PDB file of C-alpha atoms in Angstrom:
ATOM      1  CA  MET A  25     -12.160   3.259   4.618  1.00  0.00           C
ATOM      2  CA  LYS A  26      -8.832   2.264   6.101  1.00  0.00           C
ATOM      3  CA  ALA A  27      -5.710   1.679   3.928  1.00  0.00           C
ATOM      4  CA  LEU A  28      -2.509  -0.113   4.959  1.00  0.00           C
ATOM      5  CA  HIS A  29       0.436   0.457   2.630  1.00  0.00           C
ATOM      6  CA  PHE A  30       3.640  -1.666   2.959  1.00  0.00           C
ATOM      7  CA  GLY A  31       6.650   0.585   1.985  1.00  0.00           C
ATOM      8  CA  ALA A  32       7.115   4.192   3.306  1.00  0.00           C
ATOM      9  CA  GLY A  33       9.857   4.861   0.561  1.00  0.00           C
ATOM     10  CA  ASN A  34       9.456   7.453  -2.153  1.00  0.00           C
ATOM     11  CA  ILE A  35       7.023   5.560  -4.313  1.00  0.00           C
ATOM     12  CA  GLY A  36       4.880   4.457  -1.219  1.00  0.00           C
ATOM     13  CA  ARG A  37       4.751   7.847   0.087  1.00  0.00           C
ATOM     14  CA  GLY A  38       4.931   9.924  -3.519  1.00  0.00           C
ATOM     15  CA  PHE A  39       2.477   7.811  -5.456  1.00  0.00           C
ATOM     16  CA  ILE A  40       0.433   4.994  -3.977  1.00  0.00           C
ATOM     17  CA  GLY A  41       0.113   6.917  -0.363  1.00  0.00           C
ATOM     18  CA  SER A  42      -0.474  10.124  -1.932  1.00  0.00           C
ATOM     19  CA  LEU A  43      -3.505   8.998  -4.193  1.00  0.00           C
ATOM     20  CA  LEU A  44      -5.018   7.110  -1.213  1.00  0.00           C
ATOM     21  CA  LYS A  45      -4.937  10.069   1.028  1.00  0.00           C
ATOM     22  CA  THR A  46      -6.488  12.136  -1.867  1.00  0.00           C
ATOM     23  CA  SER A  47      -9.172   9.543  -2.206  1.00  0.00           C
ATOM     24  CA  GLY A  48     -10.165   9.934   1.508  1.00  0.00           C
ATOM     25  CA  PHE A  49      -8.764   6.824   3.026  1.00  0.00           C
ATOM     26  CA  GLU A  50      -7.286   6.697   6.464  1.00  0.00           C
ATOM     27  CA  LEU A  51      -3.925   5.942   5.729  1.00  0.00           C
ATOM     28  CA  VAL A  52      -1.238   3.881   7.758  1.00  0.00           C
ATOM     29  CA  PHE A  53       2.167   2.906   6.411  1.00  0.00           C
ATOM     30  CA  THR A  54       4.444   0.084   7.655  1.00  0.00           C
ATOM     31  CA  ASP A  55       7.995  -0.198   6.949  1.00  0.00           C
ATOM     32  CA  VAL A  56      11.415  -1.106   8.829  1.00  0.00           C
ATOM     33  CA  ASN A  57      13.027   2.210   8.378  1.00  0.00           C
ATOM     34  CA  GLU A  58      12.803   3.583  11.841  1.00  0.00           C
ATOM     35  CA  ALA A  59      13.798   7.079  11.090  1.00  0.00           C
ATOM     36  CA  VAL A  60      11.132   7.384   8.347  1.00  0.00           C
ATOM     37  CA  ILE A  61       8.495   5.803  10.677  1.00  0.00           C
ATOM     38  CA  ASN A  62       9.394   7.943  13.687  1.00  0.00           C
ATOM     39  CA  GLU A  63       9.268  11.097  11.718  1.00  0.00           C
ATOM     40  CA  LEU A  64       5.771  10.307   9.997  1.00  0.00           C
ATOM     41  CA  ASN A  65       4.411   9.501  13.262  1.00  0.00           C
ATOM     42  CA  GLU A  66       5.878  12.944  14.723  1.00  0.00           C
ATOM     43  CA  ARG A  67       4.644  15.093  12.055  1.00  0.00           C
ATOM     44  CA  GLY A  68       1.645  13.090  10.709  1.00  0.00           C
ATOM     45  CA  GLU A  69       2.061  14.555   7.244  1.00  0.00           C
ATOM     46  CA  TYR A  70       4.656  14.908   4.572  1.00  0.00           C
ATOM     47  CA  THR A  71       5.152  16.860   1.291  1.00  0.00           C
ATOM     48  CA  VAL A  72       5.023  15.763  -2.545  1.00  0.00           C
ATOM     49  CA  GLU A  73       6.485  18.062  -5.080  1.00  0.00           C
ATOM     50  CA  LEU A  74       5.973  17.680  -8.635  1.00  0.00           C
ATOM     51  CA  ALA A  75       9.208  17.558 -10.589  1.00  0.00           C
ATOM     52  CA  ALA A  76       7.844  20.174 -13.261  1.00  0.00           C
ATOM     53  CA  PRO A  77       8.032  23.972 -13.892  1.00  0.00           C
ATOM     54  CA  GLY A  78       6.316  25.704 -10.870  1.00  0.00           C
ATOM     55  CA  GLN A  79       7.087  22.692  -8.683  1.00  0.00           C
ATOM     56  CA  LYS A  80       3.640  22.425  -7.253  1.00  0.00           C
ATOM     57  CA  GLN A  81       3.482  21.001  -3.689  1.00  0.00           C
ATOM     58  CA  GLU A  82       0.859  19.025  -1.979  1.00  0.00           C
ATOM     59  CA  VAL A  83       0.818  18.312   1.876  1.00  0.00           C
ATOM     60  CA  VAL A  84      -0.373  14.676   2.440  1.00  0.00           C
ATOM     61  CA  GLY A  85      -1.955  13.978   5.918  1.00  0.00           C
ATOM     62  CA  PRO A  86      -2.846  12.962   8.399  1.00  0.00           C
ATOM     63  CA  VAL A  87      -0.957   9.715   8.247  1.00  0.00           C
ATOM     64  CA  SER A  88       0.474   7.442  10.767  1.00  0.00           C
ATOM     65  CA  ALA A  89       3.057   4.687  10.560  1.00  0.00           C
ATOM     66  CA  ILE A  90       4.017   1.223  12.061  1.00  0.00           C
ATOM     67  CA  ASN A  91       7.368  -0.207  12.544  1.00  0.00           C
ATOM     68  CA  SER A  92       6.851  -3.801  11.263  1.00  0.00           C
ATOM     69  CA  ALA A  93      10.080  -4.966  12.972  1.00  0.00           C
ATOM     70  CA  GLN A  94       9.412  -3.434  16.282  1.00  0.00           C
ATOM     71  CA  ASN A  95       5.757  -3.605  16.653  1.00  0.00           C
ATOM     72  CA  PRO A  96       4.592  -6.772  14.794  1.00  0.00           C
ATOM     73  CA  ALA A  97       1.217  -6.575  16.935  1.00  0.00           C
ATOM     74  CA  ALA A  98       0.293  -3.338  15.760  1.00  0.00           C
ATOM     75  CA  LEU A  99       0.807  -4.489  12.164  1.00  0.00           C
ATOM     76  CA  THR A 100      -1.375  -7.469  12.766  1.00  0.00           C
ATOM     77  CA  GLU A 101      -3.981  -5.187  14.136  1.00  0.00           C
ATOM     78  CA  ALA A 102      -3.845  -2.907  11.025  1.00  0.00           C
ATOM     79  CA  VAL A 103      -4.233  -5.867   8.754  1.00  0.00           C
ATOM     80  CA  VAL A 104      -7.211  -6.999  10.738  1.00  0.00           C
ATOM     81  CA  THR A 105      -8.923  -3.574  10.307  1.00  0.00           C
ATOM     82  CA  ALA A 106      -7.724  -2.569   6.765  1.00  0.00           C
ATOM     83  CA  ASN A 107     -10.297  -2.414   3.815  1.00  0.00           C
ATOM     84  CA  LEU A 108      -7.528  -2.105   1.501  1.00  0.00           C
ATOM     85  CA  ILE A 109      -3.772  -3.265   1.623  1.00  0.00           C
ATOM     86  CA  THR A 110      -1.183  -1.868  -0.922  1.00  0.00           C
ATOM     87  CA  THR A 111       2.447  -2.603  -1.467  1.00  0.00           C
ATOM     88  CA  ALA A 112       5.260  -0.910  -2.982  1.00  0.00           C
ATOM     89  CA  VAL A 113       8.232  -2.755  -1.511  1.00  0.00           C
ATOM     90  CA  GLY A 114       9.981  -4.454  -4.484  1.00  0.00           C
ATOM     91  CA  PRO A 115       9.130  -7.898  -5.798  1.00  0.00           C
ATOM     92  CA  ASP A 116      11.714  -9.691  -3.871  1.00  0.00           C
ATOM     93  CA  VAL A 117      10.103  -8.569  -0.508  1.00  0.00           C
ATOM     94  CA  LEU A 118       6.686  -9.736  -1.245  1.00  0.00           C
ATOM     95  CA  LYS A 119       7.287 -13.123   0.210  1.00  0.00           C
ATOM     96  CA  ILE A 120       8.864 -11.545   3.434  1.00  0.00           C
ATOM     97  CA  ILE A 121       5.797  -9.451   4.222  1.00  0.00           C
ATOM     98  CA  ALA A 122       3.499 -12.418   3.237  1.00  0.00           C
ATOM     99  CA  SER A 123       3.605 -13.990   6.615  1.00  0.00           C
ATOM    100  CA  SER A 124       2.597 -10.637   8.270  1.00  0.00           C
ATOM    101  CA  ILE A 125      -0.384 -10.322   6.193  1.00  0.00           C
ATOM    102  CA  ALA A 126      -1.251 -14.166   6.561  1.00  0.00           C
ATOM    103  CA  LYS A 127      -1.276 -13.582  10.139  1.00  0.00           C
ATOM    104  CA  GLY A 128      -3.912 -10.614  10.048  1.00  0.00           C
ATOM    105  CA  LEU A 129      -5.999 -12.367   7.555  1.00  0.00           C
ATOM    106  CA  LYS A 130      -6.341 -15.414  10.022  1.00  0.00           C
ATOM    107  CA  GLN A 131      -7.402 -13.022  12.836  1.00  0.00           C
ATOM    108  CA  LYS A 132      -9.808 -10.846  10.955  1.00  0.00           C
ATOM    109  CA  LYS A 133     -13.484 -11.133  11.290  1.00  0.00           C
ATOM    110  CA  SER A 134     -14.961 -13.718   8.921  1.00  0.00           C
ATOM    111  CA  ASP A 135     -17.200 -11.321   6.926  1.00  0.00           C
ATOM    112  CA  HIS A 136     -14.733  -8.331   6.752  1.00  0.00           C
ATOM    113  CA  ILE A 137     -13.720  -7.815   3.306  1.00  0.00           C
ATOM    114  CA  ILE A 138     -10.079  -6.788   2.369  1.00  0.00           C
ATOM    115  CA  ASN A 139      -8.559  -6.205  -0.789  1.00  0.00           C
ATOM    116  CA  ILE A 140      -4.861  -6.551  -1.446  1.00  0.00           C
ATOM    117  CA  VAL A 141      -3.056  -4.727  -4.465  1.00  0.00           C
ATOM    118  CA  ALA A 142       0.727  -5.232  -4.998  1.00  0.00           C
ATOM    119  CA  CYS A 143       1.901  -2.082  -6.748  1.00  0.00           C
ATOM    120  CA  GLU A 144       5.164  -3.468  -7.885  1.00  0.00           C
ATOM    121  CA  ASN A 145       7.189  -3.344 -11.015  1.00  0.00           C
ATOM    122  CA  MET A 146       6.250  -7.114 -12.149  1.00  0.00           C
ATOM    123  CA  ILE A 147       3.546  -8.612 -13.918  1.00  0.00           C
ATOM    124  CA  GLY A 148       0.918 -10.310 -11.830  1.00  0.00           C
ATOM    125  CA  GLY A 149       2.179  -8.875  -8.546  1.00  0.00           C
ATOM    126  CA  SER A 150      -0.833  -9.334  -6.440  1.00  0.00           C
ATOM    127  CA  SER A 151      -1.070 -13.078  -7.683  1.00  0.00           C
ATOM    128  CA  HIS A 152       2.353 -13.571  -6.623  1.00  0.00           C
ATOM    129  CA  LEU A 153       1.647 -12.133  -3.151  1.00  0.00           C
ATOM    130  CA  LYS A 154      -1.219 -14.243  -2.878  1.00  0.00           C
ATOM    131  CA  GLU A 155       0.615 -17.225  -3.542  1.00  0.00           C
ATOM    132  CA  ALA A 156       3.114 -16.279  -0.852  1.00  0.00           C
ATOM    133  CA  VAL A 157       0.299 -15.400   1.747  1.00  0.00           C
ATOM    134  CA  PHE A 158      -1.548 -18.592   1.073  1.00  0.00           C
ATOM    135  CA  SER A 159       1.550 -20.577   1.776  1.00  0.00           C
ATOM    136  CA  HIS A 160       1.262 -19.558   5.456  1.00  0.00           C
ATOM    137  CA  LEU A 161      -2.457 -20.794   5.669  1.00  0.00           C
ATOM    138  CA  THR A 162      -4.163 -23.988   5.815  1.00  0.00           C
ATOM    139  CA  SER A 163      -6.346 -25.397   2.897  1.00  0.00           C
ATOM    140  CA  ASP A 164      -9.335 -24.504   5.155  1.00  0.00           C
ATOM    141  CA  GLU A 165      -8.134 -21.205   6.056  1.00  0.00           C
ATOM    142  CA  GLN A 166      -7.319 -20.589   2.187  1.00  0.00           C
ATOM    143  CA  GLU A 167     -10.941 -21.614   1.260  1.00  0.00           C
ATOM    144  CA  ALA A 168     -12.529 -19.328   3.941  1.00  0.00           C
ATOM    145  CA  ILE A 169     -10.191 -16.252   3.342  1.00  0.00           C
ATOM    146  CA  SER A 170     -10.813 -16.647  -0.562  1.00  0.00           C
ATOM    147  CA  GLN A 171     -14.251 -15.602   0.141  1.00  0.00           C
ATOM    148  CA  THR A 172     -13.586 -12.208   1.614  1.00  0.00           C
ATOM    149  CA  VAL A 173     -10.077 -11.366   0.397  1.00  0.00           C
ATOM    150  CA  GLY A 174      -9.478 -10.144  -3.144  1.00  0.00           C
ATOM    151  CA  PHE A 175      -6.084  -9.692  -4.679  1.00  0.00           C
ATOM    152  CA  PRO A 176      -6.557  -7.642  -7.764  1.00  0.00           C
ATOM    153  CA  ASN A 177      -3.644  -7.288 -10.081  1.00  0.00           C
ATOM    154  CA  ALA A 178      -2.241  -3.864 -11.096  1.00  0.00           C
ATOM    155  CA  ALA A 179       0.351  -2.071 -13.131  1.00  0.00           C
ATOM    156  CA  VAL A 180       2.030   1.145 -11.813  1.00  0.00           C
ATOM    157  CA  ASP A 181       4.049   3.703 -13.679  1.00  0.00           C
ATOM    158  CA  ARG A 182       5.545   6.886 -12.156  1.00  0.00           C
ATOM    159  CA  ILE A 183       8.966   8.106 -12.272  1.00  0.00           C
ATOM    160  CA  VAL A 184      10.591   9.296  -8.967  1.00  0.00           C
ATOM    161  CA  PRO A 185      13.916  11.183  -9.829  1.00  0.00           C
ATOM    162  CA  ILE A 186      16.949  10.574  -7.763  1.00  0.00           C
ATOM    163  CA  GLN A 187      16.660  13.230  -5.010  1.00  0.00           C
ATOM    164  CA  HIS A 188      17.944  14.780  -1.862  1.00  0.00           C
ATOM    165  CA  HIS A 189      16.027  17.066   0.452  1.00  0.00           C
ATOM    166  CA  GLU A 190      16.835  18.469   3.791  1.00  0.00           C
ATOM    167  CA  ASP A 191      13.189  17.297   4.611  1.00  0.00           C
ATOM    168  CA  ASN A 192      13.658  13.616   4.907  1.00  0.00           C
ATOM    169  CA  LEU A 193       9.761  12.950   4.065  1.00  0.00           C
ATOM    170  CA  LYS A 194       9.625  15.289   1.162  1.00  0.00           C
ATOM    171  CA  VAL A 195       9.352  13.357  -2.308  1.00  0.00           C
ATOM    172  CA  SER A 196       9.677  14.591  -5.817  1.00  0.00           C
ATOM    173  CA  VAL A 197       7.631  12.883  -8.356  1.00  0.00           C
ATOM    174  CA  GLU A 198       7.054  13.281 -12.122  1.00  0.00           C
ATOM    175  CA  PRO A 199       3.621  14.662 -13.100  1.00  0.00           C
ATOM    176  CA  PHE A 200       2.739  11.574 -15.304  1.00  0.00           C
ATOM    177  CA  PHE A 201       1.561   8.491 -13.773  1.00  0.00           C
ATOM    178  CA  GLU A 202      -0.427   5.402 -14.424  1.00  0.00           C
ATOM    179  CA  TRP A 203      -2.026   2.925 -11.858  1.00  0.00           C
ATOM    180  CA  VAL A 204      -4.223   0.299 -13.618  1.00  0.00           C
ATOM    181  CA  ILE A 205      -6.082  -2.052 -11.507  1.00  0.00           C
ATOM    182  CA  ASP A 206      -8.109  -5.316 -12.670  1.00  0.00           C
ATOM    183  CA  GLU A 207     -11.317  -4.642 -11.127  1.00  0.00           C
ATOM    184  CA  THR A 208     -12.373  -8.234 -11.590  1.00  0.00           C
ATOM    185  CA  GLY A 209     -10.062  -9.099  -8.835  1.00  0.00           C
ATOM    186  CA  PHE A 210     -11.932  -7.215  -6.228  1.00  0.00           C
ATOM    187  CA  ILE A 211     -14.161  -8.842  -3.547  1.00  0.00           C
ATOM    188  CA  GLY A 212     -17.241  -6.609  -2.993  1.00  0.00           C
ATOM    189  CA  ASP A 213     -17.259  -2.974  -3.859  1.00  0.00           C
ATOM    190  CA  VAL A 214     -14.596  -1.552  -5.996  1.00  0.00           C
ATOM    191  CA  PRO A 215     -13.008   1.313  -4.096  1.00  0.00           C
ATOM    192  CA  GLN A 216     -12.893   4.815  -5.398  1.00  0.00           C
ATOM    193  CA  ILE A 217      -9.284   5.945  -6.010  1.00  0.00           C
ATOM    194  CA  ASP A 218      -8.724   9.058  -7.657  1.00  0.00           C
ATOM    195  CA  GLY A 219      -6.078   8.743 -10.581  1.00  0.00           C
ATOM    196  CA  ALA A 220      -6.470   5.094 -10.648  1.00  0.00           C
ATOM    197  CA  THR A 221      -7.753   3.257 -13.795  1.00  0.00           C
ATOM    198  CA  PHE A 222      -9.783   0.210 -13.466  1.00  0.00           C
ATOM    199  CA  VAL A 223     -10.013  -2.376 -16.112  1.00  0.00           C
ATOM    200  CA  LYS A 224     -11.727  -5.692 -16.710  1.00  0.00           C
ATOM    201  CA  ILE A 225      -9.092  -8.430 -17.542  1.00  0.00           C
TER     202      ILE A 225
END
C-alpha cells in the first residue's frame, strides 16, 4: 500500500507520517520546503522523539519526498499510484493542493481506488478538500471519480512542542494522540492504520 502525504512539517513527519510508516505503508512526502525534501531524500529516514521522561526515539523510514513546486510531474505520478493520500498542510492550503490532486485523479486508472484524508485542525476537512478538488473537474469527471475515490473526514489531536534540533528532520511529539476517521467515507476496504480509531458517523 502506498501513501502520499502532503506536508513534511513536524505534524506530517511526527504524527501522520510516523503512524503510516509503522502501519507498513510505502510513504512519500510532498512539500515545497526544498531543504527538508532534499534531506529526506538523501537520508531516507528521520527520528521522532517522545517529549516525555526517557525521551524514547523511533527512526521512521525508509521514506522518500517530492518537491511539489519543482517536480509537479512526479507529484502527479504519486497521486496516480497512491492508495491513500493524507494532508497536514493547514486548512488554508487545502485549496492550493487541490489542483495537483485533481490532476492526478484525472490520470489514474479508472478502477484504481484512492482514499483521501485531510488531517487538519478543522471540522469536515476532507469534505472541504473534496469540494476544492471537484472544482477542478467536469461534472462527468466528478461522477466517475466519485466511484473510486473516497474522502473520509477525520479529527486529529497531537501536541508538537516548539522545538529546535541540530538534526533538521528530528521531531519531538507528546505521547498522547488521537486520529479519528469516519470509516463510512472510505471507498473499498478500510486501511489498517496502527493508532487510528475508526468510527461510523
